[in-house]
């Protein structure tokens, strides 16, 4: 079960869900709570998103204002602290969601990326980046992916999954 569900419950003011969480999950929640309190004006949580230009789809954790700036916010948990150089793939994923957000909403500027990490050793980490900084790595990862996969088959599978999600969301 994803730790981020407790963060999302807190952001939705569903505090009873957080109180009912197992002790280990509550501990991770308390580590990251001060960062959750910087989140305002939530545009979406755990929503499906896609990009026709990137040929990607996924589900982001949160898009909201973080310290007053629209942001793609990704929640992570880890055994111990991460170095920024160790989480390039997190930034690439958030950059993809930022691109998808712009493509879907028509917004002109890519949101910033915020990666929040709660570590089992009691450390919290906050990484804030301009989403554009991960574009090169994202482009390389996408090129590598599509060089190894059949686009038409995957595209049909994604369309089917999006249609199912749309039906579930009403």
GROMACS .gro file of N, CA and C in nm:
model
  510
    1UNK      N    1   0.085  -0.118   0.000
    1UNK     CA    2   0.000   0.000   0.000
    1UNK      C    3   0.090   0.124   0.000
    2UNK      N    4   0.056   0.217  -0.083
    2UNK     CA    5   0.138   0.337  -0.099
    2UNK      C    6   0.126   0.430   0.020
    3UNK      N    7   0.241   0.475   0.070
    3UNK     CA    8   0.244   0.571   0.180
    3UNK      C    9   0.173   0.700   0.141
    4UNK      N   10   0.179   0.736   0.013
    4UNK     CA   11   0.123   0.864  -0.029
    4UNK      C   12  -0.028   0.873  -0.006
    5UNK      N   13  -0.097   0.761   0.012
    5UNK     CA   14  -0.242   0.769   0.034
    5UNK      C   15  -0.274   0.844   0.164
    6UNK      N   16  -0.184   0.836   0.262
    6UNK     CA   17  -0.206   0.910   0.387
    6UNK      C   18  -0.179   1.059   0.366
    7UNK      N   19  -0.082   1.092   0.282
    7UNK     CA   20  -0.056   1.232   0.250
    7UNK      C   21  -0.177   1.291   0.178
    8UNK      N   22  -0.230   1.213   0.084
    8UNK     CA   23  -0.347   1.259   0.008
    8UNK      C   24  -0.468   1.275   0.099
    9UNK      N   25  -0.487   1.182   0.191
    9UNK     CA   26  -0.599   1.192   0.286
    9UNK      C   27  -0.585   1.319   0.370
   10UNK      N   28  -0.466   1.347   0.415
   10UNK     CA   29  -0.442   1.468   0.494
   10UNK      C   30  -0.475   1.593   0.412
   11UNK      N   31  -0.430   1.595   0.288
   11UNK     CA   32  -0.456   1.711   0.202
   11UNK      C   33  -0.604   1.728   0.170
   12UNK      N   34  -0.681   1.620   0.179
   12UNK     CA   35  -0.826   1.626   0.158
   12UNK      C   36  -0.900   1.648   0.290
   13UNK      N   37  -0.826   1.676   0.396
   13UNK     CA   38  -0.883   1.694   0.530
   13UNK      C   39  -0.952   1.569   0.583
   14UNK      N   40  -0.904   1.453   0.540
   14UNK     CA   41  -0.956   1.324   0.589
   14UNK      C   42  -0.861   1.275   0.698
   15UNK      N   43  -0.857   1.349   0.807
   15UNK     CA   44  -0.759   1.325   0.913
   15UNK      C   45  -0.783   1.192   0.986
   16UNK      N   46  -0.906   1.142   0.986
   16UNK     CA   47  -0.935   1.013   1.050
   16UNK      C   48  -0.857   0.899   0.984
   17UNK      N   49  -0.839   0.908   0.852
   17UNK     CA   50  -0.763   0.804   0.781
   17UNK      C   51  -0.618   0.804   0.826
   18UNK      N   52  -0.564   0.922   0.849
   18UNK     CA   53  -0.426   0.931   0.895
   18UNK      C   54  -0.416   0.877   1.038
   19UNK      N   55  -0.512   0.912   1.123
   19UNK     CA   56  -0.511   0.865   1.262
   19UNK      C   57  -0.523   0.713   1.269
   20UNK      N   58  -0.592   0.653   1.172
   20UNK     CA   59  -0.612   0.508   1.172
   20UNK      C   60  -0.497   0.432   1.105
   21UNK      N   61  -0.399   0.503   1.054
   21UNK     CA   62  -0.287   0.439   0.984
   21UNK      C   63  -0.202   0.358   1.082
   22UNK      N   64  -0.136   0.253   1.031
   22UNK     CA   65  -0.041   0.179   1.116
   22UNK      C   66   0.070   0.272   1.165
   23UNK      N   67   0.130   0.237   1.277
   23UNK     CA   68   0.229   0.323   1.342
   23UNK      C   69   0.344   0.362   1.249
   24UNK      N   70   0.396   0.268   1.172
   24UNK     CA   71   0.507   0.299   1.081
   24UNK      C   72   0.467   0.403   0.978
   25UNK      N   73   0.345   0.394   0.926
   25UNK     CA   74   0.296   0.491   0.829
   25UNK      C   75   0.274   0.628   0.895
   26UNK      N   76   0.226   0.626   1.020
   26UNK     CA   77   0.208   0.752   1.092
   26UNK      C   78   0.343   0.821   1.113
   27UNK      N   79   0.444   0.742   1.145
   27UNK     CA   80   0.578   0.800   1.165
   27UNK      C   81   0.628   0.867   1.038
   28UNK      N   82   0.613   0.800   0.923
   28UNK     CA   83   0.656   0.860   0.796
   28UNK      C   84   0.573   0.985   0.766
   29UNK      N   85   0.445   0.979   0.797
   29UNK     CA   86   0.358   1.095   0.776
   29UNK      C   87   0.409   1.214   0.858
   30UNK      N   88   0.441   1.191   0.984
   30UNK     CA   89   0.486   1.301   1.071
   30UNK      C   90   0.619   1.359   1.022
   31UNK      N   91   0.701   1.276   0.961
   31UNK     CA   92   0.830   1.324   0.908
   31UNK      C   93   0.805   1.425   0.796
   32UNK      N   94   0.705   1.402   0.713
   32UNK     CA   95   0.683   1.483   0.592
   32UNK      C   96   0.576   1.591   0.612
   33UNK      N   97   0.504   1.588   0.724
   33UNK     CA   98   0.389   1.677   0.744
   33UNK      C   99   0.423   1.825   0.724
   34UNK      N  100   0.537   1.871   0.772
   34UNK     CA  101   0.569   2.014   0.759
   34UNK      C  102   0.576   2.057   0.613
   35UNK      N  103   0.609   1.964   0.525
   35UNK     CA  104   0.611   1.995   0.382
   35UNK      C  105   0.470   1.991   0.323
   36UNK      N  106   0.386   1.901   0.372
   36UNK     CA  107   0.248   1.894   0.326
   36UNK      C  108   0.175   2.024   0.357
   37UNK      N  109   0.213   2.089   0.465
   37UNK     CA  110   0.148   2.213   0.504
   37UNK      C  111   0.186   2.330   0.412
   38UNK      N  112   0.282   2.310   0.322
   38UNK     CA  113   0.319   2.412   0.224
   38UNK      C  114   0.235   2.401   0.096
   39UNK      N  115   0.149   2.298   0.091
   39UNK     CA  116   0.069   2.270  -0.028
   39UNK      C  117  -0.067   2.340  -0.016
   40UNK      N  118  -0.100   2.418  -0.120
   40UNK     CA  119  -0.230   2.486  -0.125
   40UNK      C  120  -0.287   2.474  -0.267
   41UNK      N  121  -0.411   2.514  -0.284
   41UNK     CA  122  -0.475   2.518  -0.415
   41UNK      C  123  -0.449   2.391  -0.496
   42UNK      N  124  -0.501   2.282  -0.448
   42UNK     CA  125  -0.479   2.152  -0.513
   42UNK      C  126  -0.562   2.144  -0.640
   43UNK      N  127  -0.495   2.114  -0.752
   43UNK     CA  128  -0.562   2.099  -0.881
   43UNK      C  129  -0.601   1.954  -0.905
   44UNK      N  130  -0.526   1.861  -0.848
   44UNK     CA  131  -0.559   1.720  -0.863
   44UNK      C  132  -0.465   1.632  -0.783
   45UNK      N  133  -0.518   1.515  -0.745
   45UNK     CA  134  -0.439   1.414  -0.675
   45UNK      C  135  -0.470   1.279  -0.737
   46UNK      N  136  -0.364   1.200  -0.756
   46UNK     CA  137  -0.379   1.064  -0.809
   46UNK      C  138  -0.471   1.059  -0.931
   47UNK      N  139  -0.445   1.149  -1.025
   47UNK     CA  140  -0.528   1.156  -1.145
   47UNK      C  141  -0.453   1.097  -1.265
   48UNK      N  142  -0.525   1.029  -1.354
   48UNK     CA  143  -0.461   0.983  -1.477
   48UNK      C  144  -0.428   1.102  -1.566
   49UNK      N  145  -0.315   1.094  -1.633
   49UNK     CA  146  -0.269   1.202  -1.721
   49UNK      C  147  -0.199   1.136  -1.839
   50UNK      N  148  -0.203   1.204  -1.954
   50UNK     CA  149  -0.137   1.149  -2.073
   50UNK      C  150  -0.087   1.263  -2.160
   51UNK      N  151   0.001   1.224  -2.251
   51UNK     CA  152   0.055   1.319  -2.348
   51UNK      C  153   0.057   1.253  -2.484
   52UNK      N  154  -0.004   1.320  -2.580
   52UNK     CA  155   0.001   1.271  -2.717
   52UNK      C  156   0.140   1.291  -2.776
   53UNK      N  157   0.205   1.402  -2.741
   53UNK     CA  158   0.337   1.430  -2.800
   53UNK      C  159   0.446   1.342  -2.741
   54UNK      N  160   0.440   1.314  -2.612
   54UNK     CA  161   0.541   1.226  -2.551
   54UNK      C  162   0.506   1.078  -2.568
   55UNK      N  163   0.379   1.051  -2.600
   55UNK     CA  164   0.329   0.914  -2.611
   55UNK      C  165   0.345   0.841  -2.478
   56UNK      N  166   0.306   0.909  -2.371
   56UNK     CA  167   0.315   0.853  -2.236
   56UNK      C  168   0.185   0.879  -2.161
   57UNK      N  169   0.161   0.796  -2.062
   57UNK     CA  170   0.048   0.815  -1.971
   57UNK      C  171   0.090   0.769  -1.833
   58UNK      N  172   0.022   0.821  -1.734
   58UNK     CA  173   0.051   0.780  -1.597
   58UNK      C  174  -0.044   0.847  -1.501
   59UNK      N  175  -0.014   0.833  -1.374
   59UNK     CA  176  -0.097   0.888  -1.267
   59UNK      C  177  -0.005   0.966  -1.174
   60UNK      N  178  -0.028   1.097  -1.163
   60UNK     CA  179   0.058   1.178  -1.077
   60UNK      C  180   0.008   1.177  -0.933
   61UNK      N  181   0.098   1.203  -0.838
   61UNK     CA  182   0.059   1.210  -0.697
   61UNK      C  183  -0.023   1.335  -0.669
   62UNK      N  184   0.031   1.453  -0.707
   62UNK     CA  185  -0.037   1.577  -0.673
   62UNK      C  186   0.011   1.689  -0.765
   63UNK      N  187  -0.083   1.771  -0.809
   63UNK     CA  188  -0.049   1.898  -0.875
   63UNK      C  189  -0.121   2.005  -0.793
   64UNK      N  190  -0.041   2.096  -0.739
   64UNK     CA  191  -0.092   2.199  -0.649
   64UNK      C  192   0.009   2.311  -0.642
   65UNK      N  193  -0.023   2.412  -0.565
   65UNK     CA  194   0.075   2.517  -0.539
   65UNK      C  195   0.158   2.475  -0.419
   66UNK      N  196   0.288   2.488  -0.436
   66UNK     CA  197   0.383   2.457  -0.329
   66UNK      C  198   0.463   2.584  -0.306
   67UNK      N  199   0.452   2.638  -0.188
   67UNK     CA  200   0.512   2.770  -0.159
   67UNK      C  201   0.466   2.873  -0.262
   68UNK      N  202   0.340   2.861  -0.305
   68UNK     CA  203   0.282   2.960  -0.394
   68UNK      C  204   0.307   2.940  -0.542
   69UNK      N  205   0.379   2.835  -0.581
   69UNK     CA  206   0.407   2.811  -0.724
   69UNK      C  207   0.349   2.677  -0.767
   70UNK      N  208   0.277   2.676  -0.880
   70UNK     CA  209   0.218   2.551  -0.928
   70UNK      C  210   0.329   2.449  -0.947
   71UNK      N  211   0.302   2.327  -0.897
   71UNK     CA  212   0.406   2.226  -0.890
   71UNK      C  213   0.351   2.086  -0.914
   72UNK      N  214   0.433   2.003  -0.974
   72UNK     CA  215   0.408   1.860  -0.975
   72UNK      C  216   0.477   1.809  -0.849
   73UNK      N  217   0.401   1.749  -0.759
   73UNK     CA  218   0.454   1.705  -0.630
   73UNK      C  219   0.450   1.553  -0.627
   74UNK      N  220   0.565   1.494  -0.600
   74UNK     CA  221   0.576   1.349  -0.594
   74UNK      C  222   0.620   1.309  -0.454
   75UNK      N  223   0.550   1.214  -0.395
   75UNK     CA  224   0.580   1.167  -0.260
   75UNK      C  225   0.659   1.037  -0.269
   76UNK      N  226   0.767   1.030  -0.194
   76UNK     CA  227   0.850   0.911  -0.191
   76UNK      C  228   0.881   0.874  -0.047
   77UNK      N  229   0.907   0.747  -0.024
   77UNK     CA  230   0.961   0.703   0.104
   77UNK      C  231   1.087   0.624   0.073
   78UNK      N  232   1.179   0.624   0.167
   78UNK     CA  233   1.308   0.559   0.145
   78UNK      C  234   1.363   0.510   0.279
   79UNK      N  235   1.452   0.416   0.272
   79UNK     CA  236   1.517   0.366   0.394
   79UNK      C  237   1.610   0.471   0.453
   80UNK      N  238   1.680   0.544   0.363
   80UNK     CA  239   1.774   0.646   0.409
   80UNK      C  240   1.776   0.760   0.309
   81UNK      N  241   1.852   0.865   0.342
   81UNK     CA  242   1.857   0.984   0.259
   81UNK      C  243   1.901   0.955   0.116
   82UNK      N  244   1.851   1.037   0.026
   82UNK     CA  245   1.885   1.028  -0.117
   82UNK      C  246   1.970   1.148  -0.154
   83UNK      N  247   2.064   1.126  -0.242
   83UNK     CA  248   2.136   1.238  -0.303
   83UNK      C  249   2.059   1.277  -0.428
   84UNK      N  250   2.063   1.404  -0.461
   84UNK     CA  251   1.993   1.452  -0.579
   84UNK      C  252   2.034   1.374  -0.703
   85UNK      N  253   2.161   1.338  -0.711
   85UNK     CA  254   2.211   1.264  -0.828
   85UNK      C  255   2.152   1.123  -0.835
   86UNK      N  256   2.101   1.071  -0.723
   86UNK     CA  257   2.042   0.936  -0.721
   86UNK      C  258   1.898   0.932  -0.770
   87UNK      N  259   1.835   1.050  -0.783
   87UNK     CA  260   1.691   1.050  -0.812
   87UNK      C  261   1.659   1.119  -0.945
   88UNK      N  262   1.750   1.112  -1.039
   88UNK     CA  263   1.725   1.174  -1.170
   88UNK      C  264   1.596   1.120  -1.232
   89UNK      N  265   1.570   0.990  -1.213
   89UNK     CA  266   1.448   0.931  -1.269
   89UNK      C  267   1.321   0.990  -1.206
   90UNK      N  268   1.326   1.031  -1.079
   90UNK     CA  269   1.211   1.096  -1.016
   90UNK      C  270   1.183   1.229  -1.086
   91UNK      N  271   1.289   1.304  -1.114
   91UNK     CA  272   1.274   1.433  -1.182
   91UNK      C  273   1.223   1.414  -1.324
   92UNK      N  274   1.270   1.309  -1.391
   92UNK     CA  275   1.224   1.281  -1.528
   92UNK      C  276   1.075   1.248  -1.527
   93UNK      N  277   1.032   1.167  -1.432
   93UNK     CA  278   0.890   1.132  -1.422
   93UNK      C  279   0.807   1.257  -1.396
   94UNK      N  280   0.851   1.341  -1.303
   94UNK     CA  281   0.777   1.464  -1.272
   94UNK      C  282   0.778   1.559  -1.392
   95UNK      N  283   0.887   1.564  -1.466
   95UNK     CA  284   0.894   1.647  -1.587
   95UNK      C  285   0.791   1.598  -1.689
   96UNK      N  286   0.777   1.467  -1.701
   96UNK     CA  287   0.676   1.411  -1.792
   96UNK      C  288   0.536   1.456  -1.749
   97UNK      N  289   0.506   1.450  -1.620
   97UNK     CA  290   0.376   1.494  -1.571
   97UNK      C  291   0.357   1.643  -1.593
   98UNK      N  292   0.462   1.721  -1.575
   98UNK     CA  293   0.454   1.865  -1.600
   98UNK      C  294   0.419   1.891  -1.746
   99UNK      N  295   0.486   1.818  -1.836
   99UNK     CA  296   0.458   1.832  -1.979
   99UNK      C  297   0.313   1.792  -2.008
  100UNK      N  298   0.269   1.681  -1.950
  100UNK     CA  299   0.132   1.634  -1.970
  100UNK      C  300   0.033   1.739  -1.921
  101UNK      N  301   0.062   1.800  -1.806
  101UNK     CA  302  -0.026   1.902  -1.750
  101UNK      C  303  -0.040   2.020  -1.846
  102UNK      N  304   0.073   2.066  -1.899
  102UNK     CA  305   0.071   2.178  -1.993
  102UNK      C  306  -0.007   2.140  -2.118
  103UNK      N  307   0.018   2.020  -2.169
  103UNK     CA  308  -0.051   1.975  -2.290
  103UNK      C  309  -0.201   1.963  -2.267
  104UNK      N  310  -0.242   1.913  -2.153
  104UNK     CA  311  -0.385   1.893  -2.124
  104UNK      C  312  -0.456   2.023  -2.088
  105UNK      N  313  -0.387   2.116  -2.022
  105UNK     CA  314  -0.454   2.237  -1.972
  105UNK      C  315  -0.432   2.359  -2.059
  106UNK      N  316  -0.331   2.356  -2.146
  106UNK     CA  317  -0.298   2.473  -2.225
  106UNK      C  318  -0.216   2.576  -2.151
  107UNK      N  319  -0.177   2.542  -2.030
  107UNK     CA  320  -0.092   2.633  -1.952
  107UNK      C  321   0.038   2.656  -2.029
  108UNK      N  322   0.094   2.773  -2.018
  108UNK     CA  323   0.212   2.808  -2.096
  108UNK      C  324   0.343   2.767  -2.031
  109UNK      N  325   0.347   2.764  -1.898
  109UNK     CA  326   0.472   2.739  -1.827
  109UNK      C  327   0.467   2.603  -1.759
  110UNK      N  328   0.577   2.529  -1.771
  110UNK     CA  329   0.585   2.401  -1.700
  110UNK      C  330   0.586   2.426  -1.550
  111UNK      N  331   0.508   2.348  -1.476
  111UNK     CA  332   0.513   2.360  -1.331
  111UNK      C  333   0.652   2.321  -1.277
  112UNK      N  334   0.682   2.369  -1.157
  112UNK     CA  335   0.806   2.324  -1.094
  112UNK      C  336   0.786   2.182  -1.043
  113UNK      N  337   0.895   2.115  -1.014
  113UNK     CA  338   0.893   1.980  -0.962
  113UNK      C  339   0.930   1.983  -0.814
  114UNK      N  340   0.851   1.913  -0.733
  114UNK     CA  341   0.880   1.900  -0.591
  114UNK      C  342   0.879   1.751  -0.558
  115UNK      N  343   0.991   1.702  -0.509
  115UNK     CA  344   1.001   1.563  -0.465
  115UNK      C  345   1.016   1.568  -0.313
  116UNK      N  346   0.921   1.506  -0.242
  116UNK     CA  347   0.925   1.501  -0.096
  116UNK      C  348   0.953   1.357  -0.053
  117UNK      N  349   1.058   1.340   0.025
  117UNK     CA  350   1.101   1.207   0.067
  117UNK      C  351   1.096   1.196   0.218
  118UNK      N  352   1.027   1.093   0.267
  118UNK     CA  353   1.026   1.060   0.410
  118UNK      C  354   1.112   0.936   0.427
  119UNK      N  355   1.217   0.948   0.506
  119UNK     CA  356   1.312   0.838   0.525
  119UNK      C  357   1.284   0.764   0.655
  120UNK      N  358   1.302   0.632   0.650
  120UNK     CA  359   1.280   0.548   0.768
  120UNK      C  360   1.366   0.592   0.886
  121UNK      N  361   1.480   0.657   0.858
  121UNK     CA  362   1.570   0.699   0.966
  121UNK      C  363   1.528   0.833   1.028
  122UNK      N  364   1.408   0.885   0.991
  122UNK     CA  365   1.355   1.006   1.051
  122UNK      C  366   1.390   1.134   0.978
  123UNK      N  367   1.462   1.125   0.868
  123UNK     CA  368   1.502   1.242   0.790
  123UNK      C  369   1.394   1.273   0.687
  124UNK      N  370   1.366   1.402   0.667
  124UNK     CA  371   1.279   1.444   0.557
  124UNK      C  372   1.365   1.515   0.454
  125UNK      N  373   1.326   1.500   0.328
  125UNK     CA  374   1.398   1.567   0.221
  125UNK      C  375   1.300   1.635   0.128
  126UNK      N  376   1.340   1.753   0.083
  126UNK     CA  377   1.260   1.834  -0.008
  126UNK      C  378   1.352   1.873  -0.124
  127UNK      N  379   1.316   1.827  -0.242
  127UNK     CA  380   1.390   1.863  -0.363
  127UNK      C  381   1.298   1.946  -0.451
  128UNK      N  382   1.340   2.068  -0.486
  128UNK     CA  383   1.261   2.155  -0.572
  128UNK      C  384   1.345   2.190  -0.694
  129UNK      N  385   1.288   2.168  -0.812
  129UNK     CA  386   1.359   2.190  -0.938
  129UNK      C  387   1.267   2.254  -1.040
  130UNK      N  388   1.324   2.323  -1.133
  130UNK     CA  389   1.250   2.365  -1.252
  130UNK      C  390   1.230   2.240  -1.336
  131UNK      N  391   1.108   2.210  -1.373
  131UNK     CA  392   1.079   2.087  -1.448
  131UNK      C  393   1.159   2.077  -1.577
  132UNK      N  394   1.194   2.192  -1.636
  132UNK     CA  395   1.270   2.192  -1.761
  132UNK      C  396   1.407   2.127  -1.746
  133UNK      N  397   1.461   2.127  -1.624
  133UNK     CA  398   1.595   2.073  -1.603
  133UNK      C  399   1.606   1.923  -1.630
  134UNK      N  400   1.494   1.853  -1.631
  134UNK     CA  401   1.496   1.708  -1.654
  134UNK      C  402   1.458   1.671  -1.796
  135UNK      N  403   1.436   1.770  -1.882
  135UNK     CA  404   1.390   1.740  -2.020
  135UNK      C  405   1.484   1.648  -2.097
  136UNK      N  406   1.613   1.678  -2.091
  136UNK     CA  407   1.711   1.598  -2.168
  136UNK      C  408   1.709   1.452  -2.124
  137UNK      N  409   1.711   1.429  -1.994
  137UNK     CA  410   1.707   1.292  -1.943
  137UNK      C  411   1.577   1.222  -1.978
  138UNK      N  412   1.467   1.295  -1.971
  138UNK     CA  413   1.337   1.239  -2.008
  138UNK      C  414   1.336   1.200  -2.155
  139UNK      N  415   1.384   1.287  -2.240
  139UNK     CA  416   1.386   1.259  -2.384
  139UNK      C  417   1.468   1.133  -2.413
  140UNK      N  418   1.583   1.119  -2.349
  140UNK     CA  419   1.666   1.000  -2.369
  140UNK      C  420   1.594   0.874  -2.322
  141UNK      N  421   1.528   0.883  -2.206
  141UNK     CA  422   1.455   0.767  -2.153
  141UNK      C  423   1.340   0.727  -2.245
  142UNK      N  424   1.269   0.826  -2.298
  142UNK     CA  425   1.158   0.797  -2.391
  142UNK      C  426   1.212   0.735  -2.519
  143UNK      N  427   1.317   0.791  -2.574
  143UNK     CA  428   1.376   0.736  -2.696
  143UNK      C  429   1.420   0.591  -2.676
  144UNK      N  430   1.482   0.563  -2.562
  144UNK     CA  431   1.525   0.426  -2.532
  144UNK      C  432   1.404   0.335  -2.520
  145UNK      N  433   1.302   0.379  -2.450
  145UNK     CA  434   1.181   0.298  -2.434
  145UNK      C  435   1.118   0.263  -2.568
  146UNK      N  436   1.097   0.364  -2.653
  146UNK     CA  437   1.028   0.339  -2.779
  146UNK      C  438   1.116   0.262  -2.878
  147UNK      N  439   1.244   0.265  -2.862
  147UNK     CA  440   1.331   0.185  -2.950
  147UNK      C  441   1.319   0.036  -2.916
  148UNK      N  442   1.270   0.006  -2.796
  148UNK     CA  443   1.259  -0.134  -2.752
  148UNK      C  444   1.116  -0.186  -2.750
  149UNK      N  445   1.016  -0.104  -2.785
  149UNK     CA  446   0.876  -0.144  -2.772
  149UNK      C  447   0.797  -0.113  -2.899
  150UNK      N  448   0.689  -0.188  -2.914
  150UNK     CA  449   0.598  -0.172  -3.028
  150UNK      C  450   0.495  -0.063  -2.995
  151UNK      N  451   0.506   0.050  -3.060
  151UNK     CA  452   0.423   0.167  -3.031
  151UNK      C  453   0.275   0.137  -3.047
  152UNK      N  454   0.234   0.077  -3.156
  152UNK     CA  455   0.091   0.057  -3.182
  152UNK      C  456   0.026  -0.030  -3.075
  153UNK      N  457   0.093  -0.138  -3.036
  153UNK     CA  458   0.037  -0.227  -2.934
  153UNK      C  459   0.024  -0.154  -2.800
  154UNK      N  460   0.125  -0.081  -2.763
  154UNK     CA  461   0.123  -0.008  -2.636
  154UNK      C  462   0.019   0.103  -2.640
  155UNK      N  463   0.008   0.173  -2.753
  155UNK     CA  464  -0.090   0.280  -2.766
  155UNK      C  465  -0.232   0.226  -2.746
  156UNK      N  466  -0.263   0.112  -2.803
  156UNK     CA  467  -0.395   0.053  -2.786
  156UNK      C  468  -0.421   0.015  -2.640
  157UNK      N  469  -0.320  -0.039  -2.574
  157UNK     CA  470  -0.333  -0.076  -2.434
  157UNK      C  471  -0.357   0.048  -2.347
  158UNK      N  472  -0.285   0.156  -2.375
  158UNK     CA  473  -0.301   0.281  -2.300
  158UNK      C  474  -0.439   0.339  -2.323
  159UNK      N  475  -0.486   0.341  -2.448
  159UNK     CA  476  -0.620   0.393  -2.475
  159UNK      C  477  -0.726   0.315  -2.399
  160UNK      N  478  -0.710   0.183  -2.394
  160UNK     CA  479  -0.803   0.097  -2.321
  160UNK      C  480  -0.800   0.131  -2.171
  161UNK      N  481  -0.679   0.147  -2.114
  161UNK     CA  482  -0.667   0.179  -1.972
  161UNK      C  483  -0.726   0.316  -1.941
  162UNK      N  484  -0.703   0.414  -2.028
  162UNK     CA  485  -0.758   0.549  -2.006
  162UNK      C  486  -0.911   0.544  -2.014
  163UNK      N  487  -0.964   0.469  -2.109
  163UNK     CA  488  -1.109   0.456  -2.120
  163UNK      C  489  -1.168   0.395  -1.993
  164UNK      N  490  -1.101   0.291  -1.939
  164UNK     CA  491  -1.147   0.230  -1.815
  164UNK      C  492  -1.142   0.328  -1.698
  165UNK      N  493  -1.035   0.407  -1.690
  165UNK     CA  494  -1.021   0.507  -1.583
  165UNK      C  495  -1.130   0.613  -1.596
  166UNK      N  496  -1.158   0.654  -1.718
  166UNK     CA  497  -1.260   0.756  -1.743
  166UNK      C  498  -1.396   0.706  -1.697
  167UNK      N  499  -1.427   0.580  -1.727
  167UNK     CA  500  -1.554   0.521  -1.683
  167UNK      C  501  -1.560   0.517  -1.530
  168UNK      N  502  -1.448   0.481  -1.464
  168UNK     CA  503  -1.445   0.475  -1.318
  168UNK      C  504  -1.466   0.613  -1.257
  169UNK      N  505  -1.408   0.717  -1.320
  169UNK     CA  506  -1.418   0.852  -1.266
  169UNK      C  507  -1.555   0.915  -1.291
  170UNK      N  508  -1.631   0.854  -1.382
  170UNK     CA  509  -1.766   0.903  -1.408
  170UNK      C  510  -1.762   1.002  -1.514
   0.00000   0.00000   0.00000
